[in-house]
Coordinates of C-alpha atoms and ligand atoms in Angstrom, one line a residue:
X1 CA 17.5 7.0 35.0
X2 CA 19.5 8.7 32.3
X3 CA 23.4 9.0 32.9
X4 CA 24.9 12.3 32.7
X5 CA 28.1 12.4 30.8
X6 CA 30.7 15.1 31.8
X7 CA 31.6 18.0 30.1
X8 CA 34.8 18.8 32.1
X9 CA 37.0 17.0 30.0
X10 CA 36.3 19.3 27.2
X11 CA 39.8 21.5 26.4
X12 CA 37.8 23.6 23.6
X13 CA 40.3 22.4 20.8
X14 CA 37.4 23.1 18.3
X15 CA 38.0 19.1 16.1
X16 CA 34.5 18.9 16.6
X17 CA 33.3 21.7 15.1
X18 CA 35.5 21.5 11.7
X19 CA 34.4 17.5 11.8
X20 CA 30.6 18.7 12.6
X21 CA 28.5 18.1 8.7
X22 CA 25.1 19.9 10.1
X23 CA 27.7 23.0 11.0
X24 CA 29.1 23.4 7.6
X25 CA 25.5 22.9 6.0
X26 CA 23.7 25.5 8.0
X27 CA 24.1 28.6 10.0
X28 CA 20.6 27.5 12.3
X29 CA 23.4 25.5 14.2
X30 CA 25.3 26.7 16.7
X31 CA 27.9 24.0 16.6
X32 CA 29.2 21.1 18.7
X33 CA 31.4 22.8 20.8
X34 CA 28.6 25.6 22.2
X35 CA 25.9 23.7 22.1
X36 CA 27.1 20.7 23.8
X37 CA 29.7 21.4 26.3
X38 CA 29.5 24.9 26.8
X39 CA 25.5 25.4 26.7
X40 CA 25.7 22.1 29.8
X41 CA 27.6 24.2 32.2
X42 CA 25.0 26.8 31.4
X43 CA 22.2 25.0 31.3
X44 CA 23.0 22.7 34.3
X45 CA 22.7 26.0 36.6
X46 CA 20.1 28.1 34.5
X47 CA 18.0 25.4 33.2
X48 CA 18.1 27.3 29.7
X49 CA 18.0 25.2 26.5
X50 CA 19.2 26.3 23.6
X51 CA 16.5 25.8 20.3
X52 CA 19.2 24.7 17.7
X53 CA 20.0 21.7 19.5
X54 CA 16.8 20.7 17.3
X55 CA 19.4 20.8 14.1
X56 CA 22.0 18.4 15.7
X57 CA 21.3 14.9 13.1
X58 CA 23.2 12.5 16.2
X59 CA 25.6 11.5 13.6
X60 CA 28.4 11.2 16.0
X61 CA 31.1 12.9 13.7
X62 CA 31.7 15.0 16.8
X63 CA 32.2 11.8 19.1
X64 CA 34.5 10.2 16.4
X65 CA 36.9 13.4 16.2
X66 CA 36.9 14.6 20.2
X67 CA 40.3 14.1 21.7
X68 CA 39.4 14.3 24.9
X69 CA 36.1 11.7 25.3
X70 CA 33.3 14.6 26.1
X71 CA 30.5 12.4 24.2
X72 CA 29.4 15.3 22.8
X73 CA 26.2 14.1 20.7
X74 CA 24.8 12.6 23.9
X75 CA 25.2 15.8 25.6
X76 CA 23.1 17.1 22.8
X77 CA 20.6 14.0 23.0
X78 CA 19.5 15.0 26.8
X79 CA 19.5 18.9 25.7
X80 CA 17.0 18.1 23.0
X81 CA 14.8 15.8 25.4
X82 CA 14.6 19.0 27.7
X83 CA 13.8 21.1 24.6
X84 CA 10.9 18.9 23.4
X85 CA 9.6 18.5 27.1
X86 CA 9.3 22.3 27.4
X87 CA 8.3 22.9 23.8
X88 CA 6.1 20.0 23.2
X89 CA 6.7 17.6 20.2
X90 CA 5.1 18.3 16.4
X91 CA 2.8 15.6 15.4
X92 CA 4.6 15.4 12.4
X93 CA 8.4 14.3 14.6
X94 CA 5.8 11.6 16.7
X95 CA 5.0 10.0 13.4
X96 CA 9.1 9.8 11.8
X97 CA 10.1 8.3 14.8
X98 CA 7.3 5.4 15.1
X99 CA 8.4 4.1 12.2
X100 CA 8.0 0.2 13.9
X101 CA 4.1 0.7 14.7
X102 CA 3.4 2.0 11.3
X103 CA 5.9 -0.7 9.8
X104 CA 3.7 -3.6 11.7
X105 CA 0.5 -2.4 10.9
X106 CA 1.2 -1.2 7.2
X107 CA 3.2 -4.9 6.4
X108 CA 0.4 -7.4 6.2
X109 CA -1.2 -4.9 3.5
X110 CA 2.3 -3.7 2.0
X111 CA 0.9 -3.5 -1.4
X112 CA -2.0 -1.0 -0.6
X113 CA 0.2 0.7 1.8
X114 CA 3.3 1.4 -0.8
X115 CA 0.8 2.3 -3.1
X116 CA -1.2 4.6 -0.7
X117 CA 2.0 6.4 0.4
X118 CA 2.7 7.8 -3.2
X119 CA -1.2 8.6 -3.6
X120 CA -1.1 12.6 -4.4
X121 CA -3.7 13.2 -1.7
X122 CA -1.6 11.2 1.1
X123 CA 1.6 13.3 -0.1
X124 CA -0.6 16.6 0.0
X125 CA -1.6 15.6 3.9
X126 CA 2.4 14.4 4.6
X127 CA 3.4 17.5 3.5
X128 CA 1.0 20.0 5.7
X129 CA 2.5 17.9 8.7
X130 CA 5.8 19.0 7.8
X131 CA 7.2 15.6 6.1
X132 CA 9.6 16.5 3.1
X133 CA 8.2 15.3 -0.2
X134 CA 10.6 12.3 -0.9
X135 CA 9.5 8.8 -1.5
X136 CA 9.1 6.4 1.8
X137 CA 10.7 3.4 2.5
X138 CA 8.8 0.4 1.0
X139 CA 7.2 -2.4 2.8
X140 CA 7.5 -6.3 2.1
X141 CA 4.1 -8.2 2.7
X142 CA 6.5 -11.2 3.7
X143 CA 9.0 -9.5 6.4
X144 CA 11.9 -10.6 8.0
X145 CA 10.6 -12.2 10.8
X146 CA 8.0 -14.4 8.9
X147 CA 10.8 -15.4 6.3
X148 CA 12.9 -16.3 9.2
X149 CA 10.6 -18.2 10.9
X150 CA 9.7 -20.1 7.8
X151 CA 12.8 -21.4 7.0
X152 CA 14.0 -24.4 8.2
X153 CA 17.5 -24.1 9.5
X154 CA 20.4 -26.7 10.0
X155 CA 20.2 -27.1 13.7
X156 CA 24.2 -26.5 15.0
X157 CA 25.8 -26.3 17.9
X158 CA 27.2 -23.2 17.0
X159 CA 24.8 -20.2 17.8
X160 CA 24.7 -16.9 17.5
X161 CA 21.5 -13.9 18.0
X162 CA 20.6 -11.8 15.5
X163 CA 18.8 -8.4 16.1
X164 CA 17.3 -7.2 12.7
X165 CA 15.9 -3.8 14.3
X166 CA 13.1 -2.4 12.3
X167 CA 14.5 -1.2 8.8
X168 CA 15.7 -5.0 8.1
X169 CA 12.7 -6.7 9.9
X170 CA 10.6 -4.7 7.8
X171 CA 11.8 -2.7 4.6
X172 CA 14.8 -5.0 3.8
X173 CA 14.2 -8.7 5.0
X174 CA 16.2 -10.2 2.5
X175 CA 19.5 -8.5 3.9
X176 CA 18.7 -10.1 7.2
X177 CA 17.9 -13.6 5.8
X178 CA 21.1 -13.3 3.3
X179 CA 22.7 -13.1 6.9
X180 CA 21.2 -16.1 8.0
X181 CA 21.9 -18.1 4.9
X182 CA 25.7 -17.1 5.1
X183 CA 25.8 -18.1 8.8
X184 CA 24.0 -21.7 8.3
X185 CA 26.8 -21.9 5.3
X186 CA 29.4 -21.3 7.9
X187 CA 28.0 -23.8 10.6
X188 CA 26.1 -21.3 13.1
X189 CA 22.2 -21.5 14.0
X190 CA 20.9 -18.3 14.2
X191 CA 18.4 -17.2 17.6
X192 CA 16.1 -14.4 16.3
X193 CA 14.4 -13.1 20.2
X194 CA 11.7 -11.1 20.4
X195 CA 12.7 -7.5 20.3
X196 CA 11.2 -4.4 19.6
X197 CA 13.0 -0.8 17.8
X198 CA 16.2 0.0 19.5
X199 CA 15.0 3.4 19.7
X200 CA 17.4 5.1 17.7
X201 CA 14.6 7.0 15.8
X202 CA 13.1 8.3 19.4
X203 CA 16.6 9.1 21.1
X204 CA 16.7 11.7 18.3
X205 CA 13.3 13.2 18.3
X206 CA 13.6 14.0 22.2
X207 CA 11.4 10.6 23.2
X208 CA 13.8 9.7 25.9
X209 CA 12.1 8.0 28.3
X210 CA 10.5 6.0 25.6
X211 CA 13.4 5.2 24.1
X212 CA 14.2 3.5 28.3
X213 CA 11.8 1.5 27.9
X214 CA 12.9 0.2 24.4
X215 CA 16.1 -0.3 25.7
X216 CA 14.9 -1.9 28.6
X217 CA 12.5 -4.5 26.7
X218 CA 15.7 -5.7 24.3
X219 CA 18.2 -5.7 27.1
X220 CA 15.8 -8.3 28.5
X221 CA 15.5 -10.3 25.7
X222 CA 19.2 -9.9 24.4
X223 CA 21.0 -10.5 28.2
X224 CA 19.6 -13.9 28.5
X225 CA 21.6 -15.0 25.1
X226 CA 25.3 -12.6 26.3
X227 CA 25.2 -14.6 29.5
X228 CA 25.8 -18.1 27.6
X229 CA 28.4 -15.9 25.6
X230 CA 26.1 -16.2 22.4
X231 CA 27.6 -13.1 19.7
X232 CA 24.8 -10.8 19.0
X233 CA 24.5 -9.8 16.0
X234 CA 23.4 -6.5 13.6
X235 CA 23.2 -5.7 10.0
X236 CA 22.1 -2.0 10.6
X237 CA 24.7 0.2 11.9
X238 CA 22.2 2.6 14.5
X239 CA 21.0 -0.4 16.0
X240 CA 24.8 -1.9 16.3
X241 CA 25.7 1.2 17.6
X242 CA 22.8 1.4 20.3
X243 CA 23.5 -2.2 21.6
X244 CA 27.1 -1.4 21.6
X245 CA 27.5 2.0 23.0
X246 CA 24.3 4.4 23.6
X247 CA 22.3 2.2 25.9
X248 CA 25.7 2.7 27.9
X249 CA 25.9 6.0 28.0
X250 CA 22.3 7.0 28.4
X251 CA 20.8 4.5 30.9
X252 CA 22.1 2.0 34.0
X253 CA 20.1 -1.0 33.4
X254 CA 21.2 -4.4 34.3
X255 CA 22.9 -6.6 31.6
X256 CA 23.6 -3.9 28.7
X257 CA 27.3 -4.2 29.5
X258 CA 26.9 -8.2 28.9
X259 CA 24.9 -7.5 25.9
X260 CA 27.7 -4.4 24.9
X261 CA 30.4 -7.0 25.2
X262 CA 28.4 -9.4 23.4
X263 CA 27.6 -7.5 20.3
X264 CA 28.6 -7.4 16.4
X265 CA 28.4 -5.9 13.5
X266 CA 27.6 -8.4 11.1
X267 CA 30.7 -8.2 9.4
X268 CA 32.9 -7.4 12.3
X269 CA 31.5 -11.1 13.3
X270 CA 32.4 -12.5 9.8
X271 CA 35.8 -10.6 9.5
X272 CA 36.6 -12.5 12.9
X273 CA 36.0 -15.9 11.5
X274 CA 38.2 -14.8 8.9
X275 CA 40.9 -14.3 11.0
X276 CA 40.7 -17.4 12.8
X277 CA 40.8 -19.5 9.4
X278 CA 36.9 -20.3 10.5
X279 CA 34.9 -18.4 7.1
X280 CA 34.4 -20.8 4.4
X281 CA 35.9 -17.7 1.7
X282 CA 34.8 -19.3 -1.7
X283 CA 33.1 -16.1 -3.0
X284 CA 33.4 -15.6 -6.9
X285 CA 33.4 -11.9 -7.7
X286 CA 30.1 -10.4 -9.1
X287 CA 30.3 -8.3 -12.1
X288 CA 29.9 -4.5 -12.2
X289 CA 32.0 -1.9 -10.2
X290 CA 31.3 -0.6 -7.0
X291 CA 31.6 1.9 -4.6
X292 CA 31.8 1.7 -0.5
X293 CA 30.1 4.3 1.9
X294 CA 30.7 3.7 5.6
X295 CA 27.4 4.8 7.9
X296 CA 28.5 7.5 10.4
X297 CA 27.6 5.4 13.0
X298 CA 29.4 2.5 11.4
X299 CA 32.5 4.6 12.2
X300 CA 31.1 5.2 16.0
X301 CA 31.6 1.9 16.8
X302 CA 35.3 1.9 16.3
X303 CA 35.6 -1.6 14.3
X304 CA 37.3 -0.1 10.8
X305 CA 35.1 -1.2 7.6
X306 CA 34.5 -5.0 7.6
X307 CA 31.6 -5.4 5.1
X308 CA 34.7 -3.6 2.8
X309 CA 37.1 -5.8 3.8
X310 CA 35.3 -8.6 3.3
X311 CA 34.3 -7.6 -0.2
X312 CA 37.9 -6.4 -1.1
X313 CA 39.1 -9.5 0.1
X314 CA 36.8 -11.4 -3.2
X315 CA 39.7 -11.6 -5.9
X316 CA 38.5 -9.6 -8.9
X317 CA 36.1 -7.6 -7.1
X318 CA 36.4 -4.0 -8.0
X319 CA 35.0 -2.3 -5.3
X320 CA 36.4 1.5 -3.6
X321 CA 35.7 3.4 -0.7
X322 CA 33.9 7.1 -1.7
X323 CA 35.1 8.3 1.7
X324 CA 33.0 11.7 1.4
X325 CA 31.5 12.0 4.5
X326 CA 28.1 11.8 5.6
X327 CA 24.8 11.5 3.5
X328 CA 22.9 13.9 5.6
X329 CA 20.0 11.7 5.9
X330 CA 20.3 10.8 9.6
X331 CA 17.2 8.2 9.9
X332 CA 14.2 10.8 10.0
X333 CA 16.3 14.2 10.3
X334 CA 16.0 14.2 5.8
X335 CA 12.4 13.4 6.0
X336 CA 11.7 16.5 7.9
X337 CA 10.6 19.7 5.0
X338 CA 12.5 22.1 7.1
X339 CA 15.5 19.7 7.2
X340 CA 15.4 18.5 3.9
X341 CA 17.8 20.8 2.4
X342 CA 20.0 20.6 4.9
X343 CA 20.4 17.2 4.4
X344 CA 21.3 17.5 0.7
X345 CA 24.1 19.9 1.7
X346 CA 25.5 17.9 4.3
X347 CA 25.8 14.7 1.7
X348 CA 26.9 17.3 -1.3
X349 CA 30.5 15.9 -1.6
X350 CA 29.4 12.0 -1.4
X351 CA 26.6 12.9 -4.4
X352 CA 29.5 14.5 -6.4
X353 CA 31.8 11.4 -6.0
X354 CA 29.0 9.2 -6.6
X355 CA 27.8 10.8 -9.4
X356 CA 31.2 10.5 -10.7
X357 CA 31.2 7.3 -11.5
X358 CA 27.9 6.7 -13.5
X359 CA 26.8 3.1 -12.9
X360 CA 28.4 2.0 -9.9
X361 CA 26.4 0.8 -7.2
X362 CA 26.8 1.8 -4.0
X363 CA 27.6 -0.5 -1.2
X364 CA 26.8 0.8 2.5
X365 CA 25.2 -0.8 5.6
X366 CA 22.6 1.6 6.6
X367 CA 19.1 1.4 4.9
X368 CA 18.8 5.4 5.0
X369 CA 21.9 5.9 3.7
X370 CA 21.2 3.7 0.8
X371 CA 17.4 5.9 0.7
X372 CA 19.5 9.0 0.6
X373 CA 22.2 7.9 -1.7
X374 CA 19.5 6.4 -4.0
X375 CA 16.7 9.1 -4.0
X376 CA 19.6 12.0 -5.0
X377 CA 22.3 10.3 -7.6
X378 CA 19.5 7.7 -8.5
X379 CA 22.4 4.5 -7.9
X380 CA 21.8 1.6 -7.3
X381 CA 22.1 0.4 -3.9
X382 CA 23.2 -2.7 -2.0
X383 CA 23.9 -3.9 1.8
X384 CA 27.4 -5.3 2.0
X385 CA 25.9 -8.5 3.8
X386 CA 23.7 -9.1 0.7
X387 CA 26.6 -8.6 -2.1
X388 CA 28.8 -11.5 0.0
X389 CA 25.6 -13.3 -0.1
X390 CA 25.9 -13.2 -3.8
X391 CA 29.2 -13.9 -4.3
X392 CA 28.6 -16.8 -2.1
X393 CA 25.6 -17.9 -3.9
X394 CA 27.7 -17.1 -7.5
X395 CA 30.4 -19.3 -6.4
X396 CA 28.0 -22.4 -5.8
X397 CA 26.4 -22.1 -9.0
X398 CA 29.9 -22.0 -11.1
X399 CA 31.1 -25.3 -9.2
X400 CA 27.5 -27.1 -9.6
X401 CA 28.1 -25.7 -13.2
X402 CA 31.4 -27.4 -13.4
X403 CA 30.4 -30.6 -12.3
Ligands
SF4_501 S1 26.1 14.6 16.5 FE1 26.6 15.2 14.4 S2 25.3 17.0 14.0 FE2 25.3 16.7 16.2 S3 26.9 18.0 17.0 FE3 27.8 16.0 16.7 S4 28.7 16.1 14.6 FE4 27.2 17.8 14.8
SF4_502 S1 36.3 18.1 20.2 FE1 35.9 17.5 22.3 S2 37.5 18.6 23.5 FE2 37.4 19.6 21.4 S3 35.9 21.3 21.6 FE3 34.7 19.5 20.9 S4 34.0 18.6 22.8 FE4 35.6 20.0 23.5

């Protein structure tokens, strides 16, 4: 069952529209405001749907500025599941949001599938689907989940759950296992379940009922671990953001508020065990300057910037928040041709900032964002998790040094 939220809250103060990035990037979009709340009273009685709701990216920028609570992307997340039920989906939208099955079959053959992506012919086919012609994310023949399991971990009494979601369990292990090496450091064993995509990429294709079932699956194998009061945590903020929120506000299944109540960011988690005087904080600053985006959906949640914090909290690292908005990638939204451009308009003023300050790398949670970020001002990118890592790791090697 899919929850309906309410629109009747909704006093037409027009903060969503200003705060709306796909709105100021394009004229296909008829805005927040219309399309969400107003198009629902209309659509609950006429049954109408309204084709631009195809533009909306889910960013949440409207959720973040409403004064009044309407949940306004979600609105706009059931409207696009009616659109695609009466339109039919494109192949090309099936394929961007199955990134998982392609991800599982494509790892154990990473090389020939990295390589096969880039082959002109295999561009010349993505492209006739409708898929922009950007590079993909990568795959790592060793993923997350067979690193993990590898490695033999200090067995505590301390536990906490970790849910690496696809983009970590697959295109950037070594974020998820920099995780697990700064927990073990800090005297927690880490519980990896079995859990499939948290349906983030489906939600905003219009697969709803697939992304139930999703939900369903990792409810099951997270709600076991909230009921012993184990933290779960992510490193990716659309997955955090699911656990935390969405599987609220879309579907009524048993334990999600346990598992809602349960959850962390991955720095929220370590920003905690700084305030309690629990993180071991001997970090030695690594070189170079850098510059801090915060994931749309980082800023859903509601939790500040911990992975900033953390780092600013390093002494001697320079590190600064761009604060410039979203990228416009939005998971598969920049992947689609027609989209593409859009996308690049809607991250225009973080490109500008980034751009200038020439080598700086740029710190942000979300793998897409770091894709977008990378493939437009060519920066290097880096997941906060993964730069405390180093300054962990940095640390350790000056004192062994010493000694
Ligand atoms: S989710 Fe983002 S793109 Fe969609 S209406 Fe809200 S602010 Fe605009
Ligand atoms: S910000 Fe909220 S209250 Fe204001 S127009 Fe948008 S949905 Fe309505």
């Amino acid at each position: 069952m899919i929850k309906q939220t309410t629109i009747n809250k909704c006093t037409a103060c027009t903060s969503c529209v200003i705060d709306c990035p796909v709105t100021a990037a394009t004229r296909e979009f008829k805005g927040p405001k219309l399309l969400g709340p107003g198009l629902e009273r209309f659509r609950l009685f006429e049954q109408d749907v309204e084709a631009s709701i195809d533009y909306c990216t889910n960013c949440k920028n409207c959720d973040i500025t409403c004064p009044s609570d309407v949940g306004v992307s979600t609105l706009n997340m059931l409207a696009k599941n009616e659109f695609y039920k009466r339109k039919g989906h494109r192949l090309r939208d099936w394929i961007l949001s199955h990134g998982e099955l392609f991800a599982r079959l494509s790892s154990p053959v990473a090389a020939i599938a990295n390589w096969g992506m880039a082959f002109p012919l295999t561009r010349m086919v993505l492209s006739a689907l409708g898929i922009a012609d950007r590079p993909l994310p990568a795959y790592h023949k060793t993923d997350f989940y067979q690193q993990f399991h590898a490695l033999r971990q200090q067995p505590y009494e301390q536990k906490v759950v970790f849910y690496p979601g696809c983009y970590i369990g697959f295109n950037a292990p070594q974020v998820g296992m920099d995780l697990v090496h700064l927990l073990q450091a800090n005297g927690y064993e880490v519980i990896v379940p079995d859990v499939v995509c948290c349906g983030t990429p489906v939600v905003s294709n219009g697969y709803m009922d697939e992304a139930r079932e999703k939900a369903q699956h990792n409810i099951r194998a997270l709600a076991v671990w909230a009921q012993k009061g184990y933290p779960i945590l992510t490193c990716c903020t659309s997955c955090g953001l699911m656990l935390k929120q969405e599987y609220l506000e879309l579907y009524d299944i048993e334990g999600s508020q346990q598992v809602a109540e349960q959850h962390y960011d991955a720095g929220e988690f370590l920003v905690e065990l700084k305030d309690k005087g629990q993180l071991k904080t001997d970090f030695k600053a690594i070189e170079g300057s850098y510059l801090y985006h915060a994931p749309c959906h980082l800023r859903a949640q509601g939790i500040g910037l911990p992975g900033l914090e953390l780092l600013q909290n390093i002494d001697g690292m320079k590190i600064a928040e761009i604060d410039a908005g979203c990228c416009g990638i939005a998971g598969s939204y920049g992947f689609k041709k027609e989209k593409y451009d859009i996308s690049l308009a809607i991250g225009k003023n973080l490109f500008q900032a980034i751009k200038a300050c020439p080598g700086a790398t740029v710190v942000t949670e979300c793998g897409t964002c770091q894709l977008q970020i990378g493939h437009v001002t060519k920066a290097a990118t880096i997941h906060p998790i993964s730069l405390l890592y180093a300054a962990w790791e940095s640390n350790k090697q000056a004192s062994s040094e010493a000694e």
